[in-house]
Amino acid sequence: MGLFDFFSKNKSGNVAKDRLKLLLVSDRANCSPEIMEAIKNDIIKVISKYMDVDTEALDIQITQTPSEEGGGFVPALFANIPIRDMKSGNPDK
């Protein structure tokens, strides 16, 4: 086992990075980290009914985009959700 193998298996660094990103996104959106985490979990729960999702690589951001009316900015949710596979059948049965 090489030195780089040790670091690539260390998940605490990835968890800390995800928490920091969540804190920065929630700060931009004027939304608490708890609410951002709840949004993320709800999105994962719903999408997981229909497809196998890579939750480790999931990236959700709230940014400010220009409003269509031209009067300032509005928050927008952007989600990058890597899909491993589609599930077959009806998820409600």
PDB file of C-alpha atoms in Angstrom, residues 4-89:
ATOM      1  CA  PHE A   4      -1.350   7.866  -2.034  1.00  0.00           C
ATOM      2  CA  ASP A   5      -3.493   4.779  -1.439  1.00  0.00           C
ATOM      3  CA  PHE A   6      -3.818   5.778   2.196  1.00  0.00           C
ATOM      4  CA  PHE A   7      -5.059   9.256   1.353  1.00  0.00           C
ATOM      5  CA  SER A   8      -7.449   8.139  -1.366  1.00  0.00           C
ATOM      6  CA  LYS A   9      -9.239   5.843   1.090  1.00  0.00           C
ATOM      7  CA  ASN A  10      -9.504   8.576   3.740  1.00  0.00           C
ATOM      8  CA  LYS A  11     -13.115   9.726   3.638  1.00  0.00           C
ATOM      9  CA  SER A  12     -12.865  12.327   6.435  1.00  0.00           C
ATOM     10  CA  GLY A  13     -11.231  14.816   4.078  1.00  0.00           C
ATOM     11  CA  ASN A  14     -14.058  14.398   1.569  1.00  0.00           C
ATOM     12  CA  VAL A  15     -16.665  14.771   4.310  1.00  0.00           C
ATOM     13  CA  ALA A  16     -15.013  17.971   5.545  1.00  0.00           C
ATOM     14  CA  LYS A  17     -14.864  19.312   1.988  1.00  0.00           C
ATOM     15  CA  ASP A  18     -18.571  18.546   1.452  1.00  0.00           C
ATOM     16  CA  ARG A  19     -19.500  20.243   4.716  1.00  0.00           C
ATOM     17  CA  LEU A  20     -17.529  23.348   3.787  1.00  0.00           C
ATOM     18  CA  LYS A  21     -19.189  23.501   0.362  1.00  0.00           C
ATOM     19  CA  LEU A  22     -22.591  23.112   2.007  1.00  0.00           C
ATOM     20  CA  LEU A  23     -21.804  25.928   4.438  1.00  0.00           C
ATOM     21  CA  LEU A  24     -20.671  28.258   1.637  1.00  0.00           C
ATOM     22  CA  VAL A  25     -23.724  27.478  -0.497  1.00  0.00           C
ATOM     23  CA  SER A  26     -26.112  27.966   2.413  1.00  0.00           C
ATOM     24  CA  ASP A  27     -24.459  31.284   3.245  1.00  0.00           C
ATOM     25  CA  ARG A  28     -24.922  32.528  -0.349  1.00  0.00           C
ATOM     26  CA  ALA A  29     -28.557  31.478  -0.348  1.00  0.00           C
ATOM     27  CA  ASN A  30     -29.262  32.955   3.074  1.00  0.00           C
ATOM     28  CA  CYS A  31     -30.341  29.459   4.102  1.00  0.00           C
ATOM     29  CA  SER A  32     -29.146  27.481   7.142  1.00  0.00           C
ATOM     30  CA  PRO A  33     -26.836  24.484   6.664  1.00  0.00           C
ATOM     31  CA  GLU A  34     -29.519  22.298   8.243  1.00  0.00           C
ATOM     32  CA  ILE A  35     -32.066  23.342   5.594  1.00  0.00           C
ATOM     33  CA  MET A  36     -29.506  22.758   2.815  1.00  0.00           C
ATOM     34  CA  GLU A  37     -28.781  19.274   4.173  1.00  0.00           C
ATOM     35  CA  ALA A  38     -32.534  18.540   4.357  1.00  0.00           C
ATOM     36  CA  ILE A  39     -32.967  19.686   0.731  1.00  0.00           C
ATOM     37  CA  LYS A  40     -30.061  17.486  -0.365  1.00  0.00           C
ATOM     38  CA  ASN A  41     -31.453  14.455   1.496  1.00  0.00           C
ATOM     39  CA  ASP A  42     -34.946  14.972   0.071  1.00  0.00           C
ATOM     40  CA  ILE A  43     -33.594  15.228  -3.489  1.00  0.00           C
ATOM     41  CA  ILE A  44     -31.584  12.020  -3.007  1.00  0.00           C
ATOM     42  CA  LYS A  45     -34.613  10.231  -1.544  1.00  0.00           C
ATOM     43  CA  VAL A  46     -36.906  11.155  -4.447  1.00  0.00           C
ATOM     44  CA  ILE A  47     -34.435  10.512  -7.259  1.00  0.00           C
ATOM     45  CA  SER A  48     -33.309   7.218  -5.709  1.00  0.00           C
ATOM     46  CA  LYS A  49     -36.801   5.831  -6.341  1.00  0.00           C
ATOM     47  CA  TYR A  50     -36.099   5.931 -10.076  1.00  0.00           C
ATOM     48  CA  MET A  51     -32.337   5.558 -10.431  1.00  0.00           C
ATOM     49  CA  ASP A  52     -29.181   4.488  -8.631  1.00  0.00           C
ATOM     50  CA  VAL A  53     -27.388   7.713  -7.696  1.00  0.00           C
ATOM     51  CA  ASP A  54     -23.731   8.247  -6.769  1.00  0.00           C
ATOM     52  CA  THR A  55     -24.303  10.154  -3.514  1.00  0.00           C
ATOM     53  CA  GLU A  56     -20.556  10.645  -2.983  1.00  0.00           C
ATOM     54  CA  ALA A  57     -20.249  12.725  -6.164  1.00  0.00           C
ATOM     55  CA  LEU A  58     -23.559  14.587  -5.756  1.00  0.00           C
ATOM     56  CA  ASP A  59     -23.177  18.369  -5.887  1.00  0.00           C
ATOM     57  CA  ILE A  60     -26.021  20.757  -5.062  1.00  0.00           C
ATOM     58  CA  GLN A  61     -25.603  24.525  -5.168  1.00  0.00           C
ATOM     59  CA  ILE A  62     -27.822  27.522  -4.739  1.00  0.00           C
ATOM     60  CA  THR A  63     -26.619  30.522  -6.706  1.00  0.00           C
ATOM     61  CA  GLN A  64     -27.962  33.899  -7.695  1.00  0.00           C
ATOM     62  CA  THR A  65     -29.109  34.305 -11.295  1.00  0.00           C
ATOM     63  CA  PRO A  66     -30.516  37.370 -13.068  1.00  0.00           C
ATOM     64  CA  SER A  67     -34.297  37.498 -12.880  1.00  0.00           C
ATOM     65  CA  GLU A  68     -36.256  37.249 -16.127  1.00  0.00           C
ATOM     66  CA  GLU A  69     -37.967  40.528 -15.340  1.00  0.00           C
ATOM     67  CA  GLY A  70     -34.577  42.228 -15.250  1.00  0.00           C
ATOM     68  CA  GLY A  71     -35.023  43.505 -11.723  1.00  0.00           C
ATOM     69  CA  GLY A  72     -32.138  42.027  -9.810  1.00  0.00           C
ATOM     70  CA  PHE A  73     -31.268  38.471  -8.961  1.00  0.00           C
ATOM     71  CA  VAL A  74     -33.169  35.399  -7.788  1.00  0.00           C
ATOM     72  CA  PRO A  75     -31.864  32.228  -6.154  1.00  0.00           C
ATOM     73  CA  ALA A  76     -31.491  29.165  -8.400  1.00  0.00           C
ATOM     74  CA  LEU A  77     -30.842  25.563  -7.407  1.00  0.00           C
ATOM     75  CA  PHE A  78     -28.310  23.653  -9.497  1.00  0.00           C
ATOM     76  CA  ALA A  79     -27.808  19.935  -8.961  1.00  0.00           C
ATOM     77  CA  ASN A  80     -25.145  17.710 -10.485  1.00  0.00           C
ATOM     78  CA  ILE A  81     -26.346  14.169  -9.747  1.00  0.00           C
ATOM     79  CA  PRO A  82     -24.255  11.357 -11.250  1.00  0.00           C
ATOM     80  CA  ILE A  83     -26.514   8.444 -12.212  1.00  0.00           C
ATOM     81  CA  ARG A  84     -25.072   4.945 -11.989  1.00  0.00           C
ATOM     82  CA  ASP A  85     -28.076   3.091 -13.403  1.00  0.00           C
ATOM     83  CA  MET A  86     -31.796   3.418 -14.055  1.00  0.00           C
ATOM     84  CA  LYS A  87     -34.177   1.300 -11.981  1.00  0.00           C
ATOM     85  CA  SER A  88     -36.811  -0.707 -13.774  1.00  0.00           C
ATOM     86  CA  GLY A  89     -40.430  -1.105 -12.791  1.00  0.00           C
TER      87      GLY A  89
END
